Every structure is written in structure tokens, then in C-alpha cells.
Amino acid sequence: MTSTATSSILSFSGHQYLRHRLVLSILSAKTVKIDKIRSDDKNPGLRDYEVSLLRLLERVTNGTVIEISVTGTAILLKPGIIAGGAVTHECPLSRSIGYFLEPLIMLAPFAKKPLNLTLKGITTDDQDLSADLIRTVTLPHLQLFGISEGLELRIRKRGSPPLGGGEVQFLCPIVKQAKTLNFVEPGKIKRIRGIAHAVRISPQFSNRMIEASRSVLNRYIPDIYLYSDVYKGEDSGKSPGYALSLLAESTTGAIHCAEATSKPGTAPEDIALLASRALLVEVRRGGCVDRQHQTVVLMMMVLGSEDVGKCRMGEPTPRTIQFLRDVRDTFGTSFKIVPADSSSPGTVELIYSCYGTGYVNANRSLA
Amino acid sequence: MEDRPHKAHRPSQSGAKAEKKKEKGKEKQHGFNEKAFAPRSGRRAEKQGRRAAERDQTRLHVPLVNRTPDDLPPPVVVAIVGPPGVGKTTLMKSLVRRYTKQTLNEVKGPVTVVSGKKKRITFIECNNDLNSMIDVGKVADLVLLMIDGSYGFEMETFEFLNILQSHGFPKVIGILSHLDLIKKAATLRATKKALKKRFWTEIYQGAKLFYLSGVLNGRYPDTEILNLSRFIGVMKFRPLVFRNSHPYLLADRLEDLTPREEIRKSNGTCDRTVTVYGYLRGTNLRMGTKVHIPGVGDLEMKSVSMLGDPCPLPDADSEKRRKLSEKKKLLIHAPMSDVGGVVYDKDAVYINVPGSFTRGNTDVPQGEGERMVMDLQDVRSTLEDRVSRSQIKLFGSSSKPLEAGPSRLPDQYGDEEDEEDEDMDEEEGSDDEEEDGWSEMDEEDELDFDGVEDEAAEEGADQGRKTLRKVNRDRERGMWTSHQGREVDYADSDSDLGEVGDEDEGFQGFGSRRVHFDDDEDAVDIQSDDDVDALSDGEEAPQWKSDLASKALLSYQQHSKRAQRKDWIKLIYSSSLTPEQILSEDPSNDVVDSAKPTDDDFFTIKSEAAIGNEDHDDDRSKPTLNEEDFKEWEEEELLDSIRGLFITGSSNETAEGEGDYEDMEGGGDFEDLEAGDNTEKAPVDPEAARAAELAAKKEALKKKFDEQYDDPDGSKMDFYDEKKDEIARQLQINRAEFEDVDPEQRALVEGYRPGTYVRIELANVPCEMIENFDPTYPIVVGGLLPAEERFGFVQVRIKRHRWFTRTLKTNDPLIFSLGWRRFQTIPIYSLDDHSIRMRMLKYTPEHMHCYATFYGPVSLPNTGFCAFNSLSNTAPGFRVSATGVVLDIDRSSKIVKKLKLTGVPYKIYKNTAFVKDMFNSALEVAKFEGANIRTVSGIRGQVKKALAKPDGAFRATFEDKVLMSDIIFLRAWYSIQPRKFYNPVTSLLLSDKGEWKGMRLTGQVRREEGLKTPLDVNSTYKKVERQPRRFNPLKIPKKLQAALPYASKPKIMKPQNRQTYMQKRAVVMEPEEKKAVALLQQIKALRKDQVARRREKQDERKAAHRAKVAKEEAKKDEKDKEKRKEYMRVAGMKSKREQEKEEGGRSRKRHKKD
């Protein structure tokens, strides 16, 4: 019974999954080398938002060395320590704030000082989690791991694509160690919440979305509150847009979410229906954690104390699968994934369990 | 006969015996008088209550998780520490004798024995080297601290205690030896008392101290050792924080696996591949963690493998047959000592054989090693002969049996392994008898088997080491083989393909073909081909619409069924499929792709297509919402199907809803597939499920009611119990989670657990470690956390040890023992200056903590350390120079030191002055614009602007007019970084392990090289010549004087020039008067003379007295000198005696060998 070693320098290739690879590298303090970044593309190399992310990571950390090859198709990151503190970053308009916030949510609890990050750019788009979902869904997931006091995301201004102009402030406390998760009871959906917002257009749009969404969801549950979030003037960004983000919370605190954003030529009712149905799909997938948050939860489970953490989730997404493989390469932790004996045989629910690495926030100072 | 179960004892229920027993119990009950202990007054009761509560609190400690498993804990490390000649080896031998009834001749390295049903002990003797003491202090669970009772405490003892203190205090039992040398009973009592008092102040009041009287038969008296072993047996250990977060191992064996040829070619200087063996301790050891061997350095683990326990705990079986297994239980594992006739060295195995190498000497019991040697004599033919005779075929299809060629083929591995296995079996078998032969091992020869010399025997073992060494205890082997079988199944994607292909056929039989993963995002979209056609063809399709929902639901269910049946762990971790392929519905095609990616043109084209489609491979967290995907949700039926997931829906709604689908599937191929797969649970009967659910609900309700009704306060626990309960619960989960997983998978998921005996293969080990290997120096393999692998600036809180005589100076090298490591680095000391800045200190303050910052490998905050100036044994005095704790880790440091820039004014207007000589250029001035400046007399000011003319001059304003003679200074802070110097203490690599030399101080280097300190002329102190200042007299104009009021007018008097009245008169005395004056004068003169004479006499007396005192003093000195001489003579004799004793032992041993 023998297992062989992994080397201390990690190498990956391809531009995919860049974010979690960088996060894993910084958390594990292992140098990462990523090559063949769009090397076969007509427009090879890193995109502007990826460079911006690297810059943001450099600013949040102390002593990080990032080397980008001349063509931009390979990077080498020698991670420093996660410093935290007050940081302001201007995000490019090609990706929304969610793209930048997601990796930082995994890093911030293990910083030296509490992070106070101000990000400027697009708050909601159709590629990444919107600021609303991060505030209402992602942050509660962190609370499962004992990261709660002082955890906050303030949406100062909203910004829709293409011009953005939004601003969010992310405050994250530091912890010594993430708590071990044991979350296997998905429970039943007890409430549905939602935020509909419309900027630089008629506020009537959000009301129309709410109404359409209720037409689908009302049949299930009476406890539905869909807020119409209004931002005026300067706070509403530079471009018009609207979106509906929904979340369903279960009796045990499991949250599923879905979101749909405005597209040109689509009625707000259609957007609302899309969001509502996407939520129903998420709910049907079951588990305690929805698809978008699998990686965050798994990451924190890996970083937990040296105990067995368990979580019930649906089928892994491609991102999650690659994440699990990368975690194995960086931390040497593998998950045990077995089907959950769910009462309803129709759903794919798996129990992910792992033995935490006992990651302790070494950056935290005692003095 | 033996395996028939014994009848359990049944106590008699009636009769005289039963009566007697009953009475006995009753009597005891009777004797307890409750009233006797009742408090007499309320006040007293209150006092007693308070006292009890306080005592209760002292019992509590912060709850800590114990990571060591209860069922199979690693042996407890008991270190025997003390100065040389105090009796450590004797104690070790006595204890080993006590536990195993075996006498060790030569104790080297750790010795593991079974001490109880669930307890094992590893004894290790620590030599007098400070490096060893540090390493042992880091791994010992219990320290037997030996003190020479006839001599008292020695410096090393105190040093060791300080080392222990800074690395988490393990349990310590003091042992006083050599008490037989004190002859007088009163002195003995006094000595014991004094030593105990000192020991208690050092450890804690009431620390255990043992007294060992003289040596009998080379051992301590059996009763005393028995008592000591009992104390060791009941010792409870609290987990220490550092050890509870790091895996570690105390190597009890070391082996060099480097190919001989490579060593020969490189003259023995090539890096070695080394395996170390030992019990894992601390936390789980995972692959990928780096390890540090103190004294060697950071090393990469090439592989870890679990071995059978060489010193297993008695299992339940042997416990039952206690009498029979009495001998078996007395196991000992000490590879570096001479147990069982075998001594493992770094590169050879030595076997002791009694008498001569003749056969037929069967009456002499044979140990493991002897048997091996005897067996070797049986070989009548060479290996080549045997192979040529053998009929082994490598493959079933090969026509010729295997032939022995000139060189070894790699294919021969298989039978090599077999051979080795056989060897191991023999070892196994002989294990049981090993203690038999051992009492007669006193006068045996040592026989050196060099691996190169005896080819036939050694080849298998020597080369076989390149592969894993598999020790096959029965249990282990079973698992191994079963695991191997599975490994073959999954490691190859080809075989995978076969299996999944079967599955696939089953699905095709079912009827609907799946859309493959042409589009990555389509994993969710699982409509059949017909549906897709219908979608694209026309809008009408009412029948399509009608069963859309049910189809969707059906396909979803099928999808999920299949997903549930997947072996996710294998797919994710041991297949080379891309994530998309794993998720795609039908993995068979994909497997083909990934199985031969090189020759598949289709594959490359596809990837190009993917590149064109940019949106899909971006790192996005939200799935794209496609309206078409959600069409199915327009159906009421589908919407209703998930009602059960909401609190408003009934619990069994979904179950029912799905029930009929399941029935539909019942006819398909699903059933047998499921039956074949035993990981999948059998479909539950809905009735039974409902009943079970109801029962569970009832149970929960009943429990809740019971809790509330029976004991409303009982469920409420205090914080302490709650925490402990929580820890226990988590440990329970940890145990339960991986219980049924096979060991290989388990090691992959949770690492190797503490308590397992492992073999760690280390690559690139410096050759000196092997060349200069000495088993008396402990080898500790400490696992590093990911954070500890990197380097940075470490800020620590440090305090110079009060017994260390010199102060510590900034930028002087210091040796730290921090975490597992020992290293030399250059600290900078600092103090927090009003919470504004970290200000550098030149020297550590007296009796006070300060900060130190150094460059080195980081350790987690709150890790303790101790520091030394020198580790050498010749260093005088107390060697622990400082202790402290890690506070902070960073990549930069913020230490500043004061910098004073001075200048002088060269032109002064009212409150403005032009200052020169502070800066050299206008640019420098620009940098300091607005900075605060000050004169020596305390007038504050500000730098304004650079002036054009003299370079570096500037205009400054002050709060008052400054003088030309004032010196103006600017106080600035200059930031400094510690030097990036890190020098690990590689003591284990030296041939003389105590003589490690680190970086020397400049002064030391100069002294040794005979260089003079360079003297800067400007740095020499010269006499300061101060010109006396002359002030001009104050002149007040006449006019002004006239206008001043009288009080302010200068009052200058002319000296008197007239004679006074008395001066003008002459005095003439009367004759009477003259006489009187003359008489008075005479009397005074007489008196003077008298006083002078008296003083003279007194001086004489004093001188005499002084001479007398001096004489006495001289006599006293003489006496003292004599006394000291006598003392030194006795001490010298003692040390000489000791030396002789040591030498005598050695020479005796030598005699024996001859």
C-alpha cells in the first residue's frame, strides 16, 4: 500500500479554472505554474480580467511574485502571505464583480488583517454570481464554517453591463480555523426570498418581474418575499438593466439560488419566469448546497480542522470535478463521494466527506 | 482444546458463600455514617461548599482534541535523560528486562515493548549532546530524568528542563540514582530532601521523584523497577498542542536503498534514497507533506507504506489464552539493538550466532537471525542453476521457460517479490521464538554479512528493496491482494471501457438514445433524439407537448439513476476523463477518446471547435440559462412533482410520485444492473419506508418528552461538558466515516493514521547522514504543515534567559530550536515604541521581554522556542540563551532605528534661519519638506524650502529665534530588514555530532585568525577642548540709567578709600594684661603638645592592632586553601573513578569480543 508524492511546485495548463487554481496556490503556499493559456487561440494569452485578477491578488497579499510570460500564455505565481486590510480595485468591464469576489471570499478569512475590499465595476451580469447572490447566498454559506461576525457585503452602487459604474464593499473578518462542516440534512424549503432590481429604467419593471415570478412560485409556499430594490441617480450606475435573483431556504438552512438578468428584447416577465424555473431546477437537484457554491463549501471543508467534514450535495459540476482534482494535487486531500440514501430515489444526491487538513491561519498575528 | 471457549464464571446464588458475600456488601454500607461528615455550622457548610467548588475548578483544563486513536495508539515514547555516568543504560536495561524478560547487551536506538493490554512503550536513551536533548524533548511523552544523587543537579539537567518547557512540557519523572554512594543515613535524608525541593521548584510542587538504590547484577533492584514501571503504566498524557497538529515519527530503523553501483561510481558521495521505519504519532500523515529531520533538513517523502506491526498489541485471542501467550506477549522491537541476534545497520544486517556455524546443534535454541544463516547453508546450487532448472513462464503464451541471463530483466520482478515474500514469511514465523534463544546470547560472535559478498542470498533482498517492501501479516496481505485486483480494474481505462460498455448496452435496450456531449453545457439537456427533431421541426406537436413533462421527469430520473450508480471517487481521482466527460450521460465514447488520444483525429478537431466557442470555456460560476431548457417547467405535472420538497407538501408525495416511475422501470434492464451493483441500496418498499419514518418521528418525540419530563436541567450542560461532548461526537464521526473503506482508499482520503507502523522512503538524502550514522542519536521525522515549508520574517517575543550571563546583541547569530527545526539565523531585537513604531534595540533588555525578528522558516503563531548561542559541549555555563514564542509571520518587517541629521544655522532672521550641513542636495531637502526639526535648546521648527546657493541648505522656521551657536537636528526613522540568513544545524550529518560549527561572530573570527580590529580614526575618542566663553560686560547708557527707577539701577560701589576708626588707632596693653595674655599663650601651647603626644600613642596602638589582625587573616586563608584543596582532591578522585568505571566497562566488553 504505497502512495507517491506530489511535488511542491504545481503546474497546470489551460486557461480554465484559473481562479480556483490561484486560490489553492495562495492558500497552500505552493508555487503554481500555469501554461498554455489560450495558446491555440487567435487572441492568445491572458484576458484583461484575468490580469486584473492577478493584480488584485497581488494587492491583497504581501510578498507575492507574479511572472507573466511575454506572450501572456504562461504565468508563474509565488504566493506570499494573505495580508488583507483596506483595498480598492477597479474591475474591468469584461467581467462582473462576482468574478473577482469569489476567489477572495475563499482567501479573506485567512488573512492577517480583516479585509475591507472595495470593488468597482459591474455588479450583475449573466456570467458570474451577482453581488446580490453573493450577499444573500454565498456569505451565509461561509457562516456554516464559523465565519460570521463582521461578514458583510454592501452594495453601494449598482452597475449593469456594458458600462458598469457599480461599487460594492466587502468586509470579511479573520478566523483562526474554519469549523468542520457536518451538513447532511437538506430539509424542506420553508421560504423563498428574492431581489428584483431595475436601474436606469422604469421601476415598474421590477414589479412586473415580481408578479411573474410569484405566478410560478406561489403554488408551493406562502412565505415568499420578493423585494424590489431601488437605486436612484448616481447609485444606479451607468447603464440600464434589470435582474431577478431568487433564493430558497430550507428548514435546516440549506440555500438554493437562481438568477436571471435582462437581455435586450426580452420582457421582464420572461426573465422572471426563467429565474423562477431555474430556482425550481436547483431545488429539484436537492442537496444542502447548490451548484454555484459547491467549490466554496468544498474548499472550506478541506481547510477545516483535522476532522471528518460531511456535506450533502448534488452531482458535481465540471468546475467542481476539476476543483476536487486540483485540491488533491495541492493539499493531498481526496474526498469520499458516495450516494446519499435519499428518500426520493429520483435525485442524485451525493455525500461528500473529507478529512480536513487542519489548516490554521498562520498569517494571523498574536501581537 | 485451546480454542474451545471457556465457561464464564457463575457466582453462586445461594449457600454459605453467597450469604457471606451479601453480608460483606451490607456491612460496608452499614459502616458509612453520613452524619459524621455533615458540617456542624452553616458557615462551615458554606466554606466547605466553596472549597469543593474551587477544587472542582482546578480539575478542569481547556478541552483539547486527542488525535491519537484509542483503539491502536502508537507506543508511548519514554525518554531516559541524564548526564553521563548516571545510570541511564542500566535503567533502560532494567526496564526492558522487567517488560520482556530479556537482557540487552547493547542498547542503541529506540526499544519498543508491550507493556499492557492496550499499551506499548518505546524507550529511548538520550545522550549528553544538546542536539539530542532538543530532539528528544520534542518527541518524548514521558521523560525519566536521571539525577546523580551523590552529586546533585548538573547544568545539562536544567538546560534540558528549559528545552522541555519551551516545546510543550511532557510529563517528567525524576529518578535519583547513585544513592548507595552516600553512606550516612542522615546525609542521605538531607540530600534527598534538598534535591526534592529543588526538583519541585523546577517542575511543580509534588512532582514524582524516584529513588534507586544500588546496582545488583548490572540492574537496579527488581522491586524498585517494578514500582517505577507501575508509575509509568498509569501515567496519563495530555495532548500537547504542537504534537497534536503535526504528524511525526521516531525512526527505529534506517535503511539505505541507493543502488550500490551508484554509490560506487560517485565514491559514496551521491545523494541517497533512504527509508526510515517507525510508528506514526501526532496527526495523520498524508502524502505530499514535506518532512523535516532535525539535524538533516527538509526532505521530500517519495512514498509511504504501511507495514505490519513489528510489536503488535496482544489481540483478543491471545488475551483469552493468557497462560499460553505469556511468552508471546513479551515482545520487543529494537532493530538497532541486538535483539533476536539481528542488528540492523544502515546498510547491513548483522547476525549473532552462538558457538560455531555447525549444523546439528539443535539443542541450542535458534533465534531469527541464526535460522536465516543456517538456512543459507542449505543452498546447494547457485541461483542461476535453479532458475535454469525452473519451469517458470513469464506469460501464459511464452513457449520457453524463463532463463537466467547475464543481466536481470525488469520482468523478473514478479518472482523476486515472491522470494522476498518467502523471506518475510520466515521472519514472521521465527518472530515467535525469538525470545527463546535470547538468554544464552552472551558469548556469541558477531558475523558480518556484507550484502555484496553473499550474492545468492542477498540479491533478492538487495534489489528487491527498490520495490515496495511488503511485510505480510495475514491481515495485511488479504487486503493487499484484494486491492490489487481492483487497482487493475480501474487504473486502465481499457478495462473500464469494457465494464461501462456493458452498462451501455443495457441502456440501449431500454430504448432512448442519449444526446452526447457535443456541447459541454448540455449535460443537463437529456432529451432523446426524437425530441430534438420534434423541437426543430414544428411548433404544432400536441402529443409532444402532452408528454413533455413526463418525459422530462423520466429522463431526469434516468439521468440521476445513472449518476447515482457512478463510482464518483474512481471517476474523479483515478481516471483521466475530463470533467465534462465524467458528467456526460454515456461515458463509453469518451473513454475511447481518452484511451487513445494520440491517434484520434476527431479529438483534435473537436478541441479546436471548443476554442472557437469562447463563452464555454471561460471560468464562469453561473450556468447559462437557456429558455429552451426550461420549457418542460410549463407543465403542471412537473411543477407538482417537486411539491414534496417544500414544507407545505406532504413528506411522501415525492416518494409516491416517483413510485410509479420506478414501476415503469421495473420491466427494463435496470433491475439486474442494480442487483449487480452492491453499492446501490435495494429499492425500498414505500410502505416500509413510511412506517420507518413514522417510527423515527415517534422516537424523536418520545426522547424529547422524556428529556423534558424526567430532568429539565439534565439536558443543560455547562460549557466545559458541552465542549467535551462536542469533541467526543466529532471523534465518533471521524471514526465511523472511514471504517468500512479499504486501507488504501482510506490512506488516500485521510492519510496514514497515528499508531500505524510505516516505512517512509526519502529521496535525495545527503550521503553524510548514512556515512556518519550513529544509532545513539535519535532520528525524528517531523511532518511539516504547508505553511511551515516557506520562509519569511518571523516575529517572536523573546526573553533572555536569566541564567545566561551575556546579553544578546542585534545582528549576532543565534541558534533557534523552533518547531521541528534547529537553525542559526540573525535576529534583530526591537521594542514597541508607544505603539507607533517598532524600534530597533541594540541589546536585549534585562529582565524583560522584547521582540525579535529574523528570517527563517515560518512556524505557526504561538509556537514556543528556545535559542542558544552555541550547541557545543565545550561551551561554558548555561547554554540556553533565550526563550520565547512566535507572534507573527510576514514577508517584510517594519523595524526602524533612529537617525539624527544635524545642521547649523548660517543666517538668522527673527524666527527664520537658513540651515546648512544637514543635506547634500536640494533633492534631499525636497524629500524632507515640512519635517519637524529642533535645536538642542529645545526650540521646535520646520523645514521649509531648499535654498539655491550652498547645496543642501534650506530655510527653516522656528517658534523662537535660534542662536548661531545652536545645533539643529532632524529626528528621522530608518527602516532596517533582518539579514536573510538561514543555516540549519546539520548535526546528524557530522561524524562528530557534537561539533557542529555555525556562523561565527566577527570578533571570534578575528580572534581565531589573529586579526586586529580595524580602527577608524574618526571613531576614536579624543579629549573635548572647550573654549571658556567670555561675555562682554553689560553696559547701560548713562541716559537710560538716569531714567531707570532705583530698584533697576545698577548699583556699583567704589571701594572705600578712607581709613576706618579702628585702623586709625594703636592699642597699648597694661603690664597686667600682658602677663595674662602670655600665660594664656603658654597654656595653649602645652595643651597642643599634649594632644599631639596622645595622638602619636594612639597611632602606635592602632598599628599594633592592625598587624595582629593581618596575621589572623593570613592564618584563616591558609585554612581555607587547605579545605578547598581537600574538596578538589575528593572531586578529582570521584571523576577519575567514574572514568575508570566507564573505561572498565568498555574494556570488559572488548575482552568479551576477543
GROMACS .gro file of N, CA and C in nm, chain B residues 544 1039 1056 1074:
model
   12
  911TRP      N    1  -4.647   1.577  -2.847
  911TRP     CA    2  -4.514   1.602  -2.791
  911TRP      C    3  -4.529   1.684  -2.663
 1406LYS      N    4   2.215  10.776   2.997
 1406LYS     CA    5   2.081  10.835   2.985
 1406LYS      C    6   1.975  10.738   3.036
 1423GLN      N    7   3.612  10.153   4.939
 1423GLN     CA    8   3.633  10.258   5.039
 1423GLN      C    9   3.780  10.298   5.041
 1441LYS      N   10   4.936   9.216   7.980
 1441LYS     CA   11   5.040   9.148   7.904
 1441LYS      C   12   5.068   9.010   7.961
   0.00000   0.00000   0.00000
